[in-house]
Short mmCIF file of C-alpha atoms in Angstrom, two decimals:
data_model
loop_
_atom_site.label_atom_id
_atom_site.label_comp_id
_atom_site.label_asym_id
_atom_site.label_seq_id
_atom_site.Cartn_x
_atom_site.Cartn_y
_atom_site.Cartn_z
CA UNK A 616 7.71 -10.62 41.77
CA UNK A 617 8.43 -11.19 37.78
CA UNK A 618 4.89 -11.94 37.26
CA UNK A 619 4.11 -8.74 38.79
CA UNK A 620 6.31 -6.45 36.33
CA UNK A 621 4.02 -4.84 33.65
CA UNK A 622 6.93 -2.43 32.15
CA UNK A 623 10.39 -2.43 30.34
CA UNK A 624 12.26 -0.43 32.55
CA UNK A 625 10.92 -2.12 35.63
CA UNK A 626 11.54 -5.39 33.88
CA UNK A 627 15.44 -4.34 33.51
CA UNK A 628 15.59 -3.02 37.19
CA UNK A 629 14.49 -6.70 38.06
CA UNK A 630 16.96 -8.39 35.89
CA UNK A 631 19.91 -6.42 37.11
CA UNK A 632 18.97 -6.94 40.82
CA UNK A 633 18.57 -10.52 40.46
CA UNK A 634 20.09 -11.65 37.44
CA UNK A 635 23.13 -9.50 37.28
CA UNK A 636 26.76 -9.04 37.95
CA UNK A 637 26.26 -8.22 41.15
CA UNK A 638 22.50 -9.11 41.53
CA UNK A 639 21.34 -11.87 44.23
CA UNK A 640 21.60 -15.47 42.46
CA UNK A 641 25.09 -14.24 41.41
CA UNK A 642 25.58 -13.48 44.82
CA UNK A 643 24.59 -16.84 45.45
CA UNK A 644 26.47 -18.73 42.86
CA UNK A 645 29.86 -17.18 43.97
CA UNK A 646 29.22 -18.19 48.21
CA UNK A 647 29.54 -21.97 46.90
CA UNK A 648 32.79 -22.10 47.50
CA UNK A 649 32.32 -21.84 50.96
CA UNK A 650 30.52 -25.25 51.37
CA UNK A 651 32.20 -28.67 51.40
CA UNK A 652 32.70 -30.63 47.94
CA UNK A 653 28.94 -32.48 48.70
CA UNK A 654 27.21 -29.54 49.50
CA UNK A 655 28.85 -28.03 46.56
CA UNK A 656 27.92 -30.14 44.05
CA UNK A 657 23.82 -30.27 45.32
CA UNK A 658 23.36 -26.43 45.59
CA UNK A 659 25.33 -25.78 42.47
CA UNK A 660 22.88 -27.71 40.59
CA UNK A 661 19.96 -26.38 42.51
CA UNK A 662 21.64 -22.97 41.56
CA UNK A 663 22.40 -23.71 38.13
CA UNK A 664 18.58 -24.92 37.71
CA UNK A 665 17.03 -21.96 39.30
CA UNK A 666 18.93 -19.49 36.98
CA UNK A 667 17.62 -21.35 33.76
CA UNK A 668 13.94 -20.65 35.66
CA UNK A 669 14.64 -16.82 36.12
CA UNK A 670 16.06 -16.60 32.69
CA UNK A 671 13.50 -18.49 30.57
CA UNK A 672 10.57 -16.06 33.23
CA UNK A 673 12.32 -13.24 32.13
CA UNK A 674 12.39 -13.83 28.61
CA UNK A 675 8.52 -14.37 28.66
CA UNK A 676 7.38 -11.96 31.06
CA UNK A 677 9.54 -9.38 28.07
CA UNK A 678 7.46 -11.13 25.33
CA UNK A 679 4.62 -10.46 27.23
CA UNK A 680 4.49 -7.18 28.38
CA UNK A 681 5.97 -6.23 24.41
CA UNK A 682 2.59 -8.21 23.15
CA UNK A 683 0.80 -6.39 25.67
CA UNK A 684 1.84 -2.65 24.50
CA UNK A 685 1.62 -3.67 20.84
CA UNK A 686 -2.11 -4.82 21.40
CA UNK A 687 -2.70 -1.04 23.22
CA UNK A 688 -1.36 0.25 20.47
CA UNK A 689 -3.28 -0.99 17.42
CA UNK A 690 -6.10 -0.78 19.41
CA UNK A 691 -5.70 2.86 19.93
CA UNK A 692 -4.77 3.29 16.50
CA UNK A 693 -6.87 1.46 14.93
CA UNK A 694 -7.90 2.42 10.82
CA UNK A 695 -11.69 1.33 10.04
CA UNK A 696 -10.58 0.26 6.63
CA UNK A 697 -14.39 0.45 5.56
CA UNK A 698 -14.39 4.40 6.13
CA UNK A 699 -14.07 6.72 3.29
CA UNK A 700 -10.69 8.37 2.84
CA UNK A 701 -10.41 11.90 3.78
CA UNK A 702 -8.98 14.40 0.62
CA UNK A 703 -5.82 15.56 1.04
CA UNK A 704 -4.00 18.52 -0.42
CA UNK A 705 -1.02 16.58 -2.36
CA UNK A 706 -1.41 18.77 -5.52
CA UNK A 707 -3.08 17.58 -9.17
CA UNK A 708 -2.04 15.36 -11.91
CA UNK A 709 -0.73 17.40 -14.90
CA UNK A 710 -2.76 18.12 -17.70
CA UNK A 711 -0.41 15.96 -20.26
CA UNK A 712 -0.28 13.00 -17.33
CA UNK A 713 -4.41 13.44 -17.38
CA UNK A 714 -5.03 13.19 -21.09
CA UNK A 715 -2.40 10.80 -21.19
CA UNK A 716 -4.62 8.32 -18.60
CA UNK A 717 -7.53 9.46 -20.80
CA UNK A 718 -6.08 7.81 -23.96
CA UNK A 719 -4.58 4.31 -22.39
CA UNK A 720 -7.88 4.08 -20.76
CA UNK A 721 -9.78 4.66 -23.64
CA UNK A 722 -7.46 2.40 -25.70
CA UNK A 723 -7.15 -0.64 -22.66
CA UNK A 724 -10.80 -0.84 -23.28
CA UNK A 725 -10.53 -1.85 -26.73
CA UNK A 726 -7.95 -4.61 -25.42
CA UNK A 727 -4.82 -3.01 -25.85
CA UNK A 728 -2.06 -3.30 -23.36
CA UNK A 729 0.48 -0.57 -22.45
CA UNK A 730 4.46 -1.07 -23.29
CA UNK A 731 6.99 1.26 -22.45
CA UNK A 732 10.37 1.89 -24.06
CA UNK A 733 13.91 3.62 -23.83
CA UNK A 734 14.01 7.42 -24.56
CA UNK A 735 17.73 6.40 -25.87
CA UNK A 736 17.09 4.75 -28.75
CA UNK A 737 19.48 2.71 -31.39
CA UNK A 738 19.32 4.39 -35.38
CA UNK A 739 18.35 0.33 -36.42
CA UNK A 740 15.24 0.74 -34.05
CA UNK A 741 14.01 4.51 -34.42
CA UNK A 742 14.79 4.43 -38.40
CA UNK A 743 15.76 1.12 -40.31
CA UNK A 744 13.53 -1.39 -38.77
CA UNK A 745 10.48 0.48 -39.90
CA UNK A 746 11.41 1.23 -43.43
CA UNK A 747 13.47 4.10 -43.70
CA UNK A 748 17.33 2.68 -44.11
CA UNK A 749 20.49 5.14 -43.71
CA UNK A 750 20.50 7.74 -46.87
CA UNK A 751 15.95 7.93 -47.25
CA UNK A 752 14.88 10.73 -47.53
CA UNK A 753 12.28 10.40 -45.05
CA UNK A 754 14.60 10.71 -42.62
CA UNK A 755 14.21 14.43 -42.63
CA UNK A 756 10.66 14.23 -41.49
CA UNK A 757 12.59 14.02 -38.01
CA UNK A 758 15.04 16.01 -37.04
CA UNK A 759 16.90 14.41 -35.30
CA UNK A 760 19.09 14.70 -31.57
CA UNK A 761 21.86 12.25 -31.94
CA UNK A 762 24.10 10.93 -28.68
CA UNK A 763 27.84 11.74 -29.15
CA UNK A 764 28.77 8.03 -29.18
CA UNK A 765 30.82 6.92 -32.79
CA UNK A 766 31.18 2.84 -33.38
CA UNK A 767 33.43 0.97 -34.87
CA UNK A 768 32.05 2.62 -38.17
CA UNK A 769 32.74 5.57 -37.57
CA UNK A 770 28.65 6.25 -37.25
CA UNK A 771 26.49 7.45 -34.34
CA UNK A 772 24.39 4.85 -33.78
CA UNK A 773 22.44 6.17 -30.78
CA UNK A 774 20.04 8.77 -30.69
CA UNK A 775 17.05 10.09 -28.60
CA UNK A 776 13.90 8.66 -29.84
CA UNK A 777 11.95 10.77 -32.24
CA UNK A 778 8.81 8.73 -31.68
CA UNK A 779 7.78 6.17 -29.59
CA UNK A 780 7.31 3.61 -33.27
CA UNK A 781 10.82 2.05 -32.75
CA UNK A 782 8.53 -0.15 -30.01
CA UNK A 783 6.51 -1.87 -32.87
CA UNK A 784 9.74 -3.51 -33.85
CA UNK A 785 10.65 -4.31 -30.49
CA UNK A 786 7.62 -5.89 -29.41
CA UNK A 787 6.97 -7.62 -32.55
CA UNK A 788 10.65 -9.18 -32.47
CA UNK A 789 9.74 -10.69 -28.91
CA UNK A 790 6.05 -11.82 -29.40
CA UNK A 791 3.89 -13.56 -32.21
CA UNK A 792 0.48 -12.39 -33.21
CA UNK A 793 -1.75 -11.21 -31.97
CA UNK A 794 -0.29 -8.36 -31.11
CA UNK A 795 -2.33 -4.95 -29.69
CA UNK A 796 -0.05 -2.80 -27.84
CA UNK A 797 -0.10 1.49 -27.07
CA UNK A 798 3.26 3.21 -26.35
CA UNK A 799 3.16 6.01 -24.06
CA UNK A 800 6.37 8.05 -24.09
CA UNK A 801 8.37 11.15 -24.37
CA UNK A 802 10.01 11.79 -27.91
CA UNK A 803 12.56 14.48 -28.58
CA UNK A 804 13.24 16.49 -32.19
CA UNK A 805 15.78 19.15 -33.02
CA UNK A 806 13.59 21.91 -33.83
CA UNK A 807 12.54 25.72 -32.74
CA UNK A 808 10.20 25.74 -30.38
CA UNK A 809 6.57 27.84 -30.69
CA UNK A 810 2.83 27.72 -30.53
CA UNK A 811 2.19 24.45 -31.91
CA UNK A 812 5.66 22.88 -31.76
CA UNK A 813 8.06 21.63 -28.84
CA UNK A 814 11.79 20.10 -29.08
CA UNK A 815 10.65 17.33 -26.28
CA UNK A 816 6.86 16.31 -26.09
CA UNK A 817 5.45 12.75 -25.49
CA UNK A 818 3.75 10.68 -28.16
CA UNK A 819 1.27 7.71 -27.77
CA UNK A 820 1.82 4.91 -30.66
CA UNK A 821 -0.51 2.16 -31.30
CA UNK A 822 0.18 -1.60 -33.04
CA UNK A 823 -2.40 -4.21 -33.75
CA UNK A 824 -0.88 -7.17 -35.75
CA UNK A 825 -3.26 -10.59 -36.31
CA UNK A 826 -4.66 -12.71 -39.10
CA UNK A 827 -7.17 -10.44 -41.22
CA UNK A 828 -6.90 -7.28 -40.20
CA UNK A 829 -8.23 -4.67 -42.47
CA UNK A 830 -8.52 -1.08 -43.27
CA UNK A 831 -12.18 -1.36 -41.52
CA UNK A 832 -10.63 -2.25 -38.73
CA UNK A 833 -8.27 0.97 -37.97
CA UNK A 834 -10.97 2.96 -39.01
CA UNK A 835 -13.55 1.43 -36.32
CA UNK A 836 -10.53 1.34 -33.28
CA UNK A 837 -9.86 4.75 -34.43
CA UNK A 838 -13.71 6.32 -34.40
CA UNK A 839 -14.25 4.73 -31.51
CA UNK A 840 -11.50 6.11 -29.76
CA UNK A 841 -12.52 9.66 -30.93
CA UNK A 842 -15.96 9.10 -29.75
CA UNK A 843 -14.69 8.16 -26.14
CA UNK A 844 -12.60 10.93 -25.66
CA UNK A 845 -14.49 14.12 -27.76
CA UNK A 846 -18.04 13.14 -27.49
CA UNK A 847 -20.27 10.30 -28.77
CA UNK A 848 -21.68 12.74 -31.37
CA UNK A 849 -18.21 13.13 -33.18
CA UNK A 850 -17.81 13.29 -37.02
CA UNK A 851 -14.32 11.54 -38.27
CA UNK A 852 -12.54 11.86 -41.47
CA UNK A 853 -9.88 10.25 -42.97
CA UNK A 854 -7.66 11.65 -45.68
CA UNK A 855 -4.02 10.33 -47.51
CA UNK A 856 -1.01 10.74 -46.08
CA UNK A 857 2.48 9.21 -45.98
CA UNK A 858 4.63 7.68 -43.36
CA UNK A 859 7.28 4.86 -44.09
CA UNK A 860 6.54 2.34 -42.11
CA UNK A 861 2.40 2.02 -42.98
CA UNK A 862 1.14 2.06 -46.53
CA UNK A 863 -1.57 3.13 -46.94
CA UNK A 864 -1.22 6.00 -44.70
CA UNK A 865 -3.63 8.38 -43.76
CA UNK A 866 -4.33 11.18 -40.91
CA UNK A 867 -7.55 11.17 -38.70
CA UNK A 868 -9.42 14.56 -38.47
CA UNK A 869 -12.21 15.49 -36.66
CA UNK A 870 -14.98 18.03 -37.32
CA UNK A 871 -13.62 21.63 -34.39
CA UNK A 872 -17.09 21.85 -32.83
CA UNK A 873 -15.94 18.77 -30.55
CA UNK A 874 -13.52 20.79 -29.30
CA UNK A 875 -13.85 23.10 -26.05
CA UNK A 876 -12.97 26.57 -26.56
CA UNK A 877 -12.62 26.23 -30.79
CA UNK A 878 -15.58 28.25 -32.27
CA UNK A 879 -14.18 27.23 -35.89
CA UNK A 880 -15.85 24.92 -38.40
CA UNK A 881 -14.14 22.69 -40.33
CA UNK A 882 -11.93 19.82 -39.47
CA UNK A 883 -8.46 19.54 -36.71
CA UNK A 884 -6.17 16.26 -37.55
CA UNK A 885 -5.73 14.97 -34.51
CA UNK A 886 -3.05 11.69 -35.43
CA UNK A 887 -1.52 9.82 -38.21
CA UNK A 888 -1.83 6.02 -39.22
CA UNK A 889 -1.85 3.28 -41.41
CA UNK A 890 -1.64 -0.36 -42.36
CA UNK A 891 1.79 -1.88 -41.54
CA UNK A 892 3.85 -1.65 -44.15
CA UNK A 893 4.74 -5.57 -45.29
CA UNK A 894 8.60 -4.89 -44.94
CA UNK A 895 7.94 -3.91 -41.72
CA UNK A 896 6.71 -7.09 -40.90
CA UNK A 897 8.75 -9.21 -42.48
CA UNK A 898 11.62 -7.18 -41.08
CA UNK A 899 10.47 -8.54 -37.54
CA UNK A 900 10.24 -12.40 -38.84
CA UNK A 901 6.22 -12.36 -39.68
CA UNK A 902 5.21 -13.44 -42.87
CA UNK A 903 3.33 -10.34 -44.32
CA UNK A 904 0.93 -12.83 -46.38
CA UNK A 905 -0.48 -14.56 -43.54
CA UNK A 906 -0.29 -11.17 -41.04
CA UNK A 907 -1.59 -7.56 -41.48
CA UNK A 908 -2.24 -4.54 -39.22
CA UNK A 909 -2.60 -1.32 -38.30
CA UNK A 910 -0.42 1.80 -36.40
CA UNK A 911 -1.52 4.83 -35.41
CA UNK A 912 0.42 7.90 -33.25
CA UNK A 913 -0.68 11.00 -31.95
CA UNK A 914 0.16 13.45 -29.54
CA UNK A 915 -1.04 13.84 -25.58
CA UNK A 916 -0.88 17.71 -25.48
CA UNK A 917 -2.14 18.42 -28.98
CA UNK A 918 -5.40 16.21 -27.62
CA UNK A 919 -5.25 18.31 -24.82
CA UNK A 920 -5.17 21.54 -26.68
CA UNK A 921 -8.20 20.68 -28.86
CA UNK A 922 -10.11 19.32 -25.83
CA UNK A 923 -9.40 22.67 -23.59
CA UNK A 924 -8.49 25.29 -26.10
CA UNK A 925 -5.11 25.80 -24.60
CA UNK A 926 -3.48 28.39 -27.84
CA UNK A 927 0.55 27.20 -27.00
CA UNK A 928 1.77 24.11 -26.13
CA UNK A 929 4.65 25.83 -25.01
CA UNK A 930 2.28 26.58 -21.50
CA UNK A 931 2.69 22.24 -20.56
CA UNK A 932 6.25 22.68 -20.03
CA UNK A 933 6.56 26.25 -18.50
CA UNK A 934 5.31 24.74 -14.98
CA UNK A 935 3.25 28.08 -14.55
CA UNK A 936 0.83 27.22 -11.64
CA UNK A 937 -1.53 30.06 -13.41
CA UNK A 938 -1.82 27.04 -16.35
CA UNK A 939 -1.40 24.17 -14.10
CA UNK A 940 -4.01 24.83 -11.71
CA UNK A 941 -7.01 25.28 -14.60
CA UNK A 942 -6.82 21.36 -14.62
#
């Protein structure tokens, strides 16, 4: 009759009538102390051994019948994994996460890898390990969003980051040369916001520390990347500029007619960078006459503005579907 059961609930019916409380073998089990001590002691066993049987049954038939329904269903819902997925309507990367993907790709396939780091940041990371110390006056280049936490000092250590750079310390302090890493990241400055400025906005920052790395060197990574990502037919130039932590420093322009929507000649700077400055180095433990190399930083929607002639960056942050759905 077990043997016969192809169901749960017919498989706990059975259980209950035979196995049970009240169920027959119980039944059973309790009439033996009717019989004489002999007869006793032989059908007790014979009892005792035929539960065992309808237990260890049971148990099996259950394992059966749940391999059974299992099998029915994966074969009736069965995935050909060798099928094209079907599109579904789960909405659109945003523009900054697109460009953003644009970028790491374009730097990955130069051999960089990607390193993240806090938006929290300490004052020794975001300022003093790359050359600007408490009281320089390149310190207002940022302005600066501060956490309301006071040490033992009586100073506010803590901040929100201002760039992504503090992570060329950071890595640098935890790895030896080579070293070719891009920081993705939000930054945040204390400053009014309009066209062409934001108070939170996210920043990519390149590092590429080795033996013999030279000024050629940033300027190839650098053309290249502008190739990939405005055209193969781009012009670059390079002009003097200064930031504390490279020297020299420089920003990258290139020529408006590689940009989409930008009728205007001329030339749009598109990022800063520079070789490492040696105290920079040598604030992280290298030896800056054995190690050189070159940073770079730019900004995700800026790229995007040039590449799609979007007029305020004020529009990646408004979460306008009108803007959103363009891209």
């Amino acid at each position: 009759e077990l043997s016969q059961i192809d169901n749960p609930d017919e498989l706990e019916q059975w259980r209950v009538r035979i196995l049970g409380r009240r169920g027959e073998l119980t039944g059973i089990l309790r009439g033996l102390a009717q019989l004489d001590l002999e007869e006793r002691r032989q059908v007790g066993a014979l009892g005792n051994q035929a539960k065992a049987a309808l237990e260890e049954g049971l148990e099996k038939r259950g394992r059966d019948i749940s391999e059974a329904r299992l099998a029915q269903v994966a074969d009736l819902e069965r995935i050909d994994v060798t099928l094209p997925g079907r599109p579904v309507a789960t909405g659109r990367l945003h523009p900054t996460t697109q460009v953003l993907r644009e970028i790491t790709d374009a730097f990955v396939a130069m051999g960089f890898s990607i390193v993240e780091g806090p938006e929290v940041e300490w004052d020794h990371y975001n300022f003093e390990m790359l050359n600007i110390p408490q009281g320089h006056p390149a310190r207002d280049m940022w302005n600066t969003l501060w956490v309301d936490y006071v040490n033992e000092e009586g100073q506010r250590p803590m901040l929100l980051r201002t760039h992504t750079s503090p992570m060329q310390a950071r890595v640098m302090e935890s790895v030896q040369p080579p070293v070719r890493v891009i920081v993705p990241g939000k930054c945040y400055r204390y400053e009014a916001t309009d066209a062409t400025h934001e108070w939170h906005f996210y920043q990519v920052e390149g590092l590429a520390v080795d033996e013999g790395i030279t000024f050629a060197d940033l300027k190839g990574t650098l053309y290249e990347f502008a190739r990939r990502l405005f055209g193969t037919e781009r012009k670059v130039r390079f002009r003097c500029d200064y930031f504390p932590f490279v020297e020299p420093g420089v920003d990258m322009s290139i020529d408006c007619f590689s940009c989409e929507g930008n009728d205007s000649s001329g030339w749009i700077e598109i990022m800063g960078a520079g070789m490492v400055h040696p105290r920079v180095l040598a604030g992280v433990g290298y030896d800056p006459e054995k190690y050189t190399g070159f940073a770079f930083g730019l900004g995700p929607e800026r790229i995007a503005m040039l590449k799609y002639g979007i007029d305020d960056i004020r529009h990646f942050y408004s979460n306008d579907l009108r803007f959103l759905r363009q891209f």
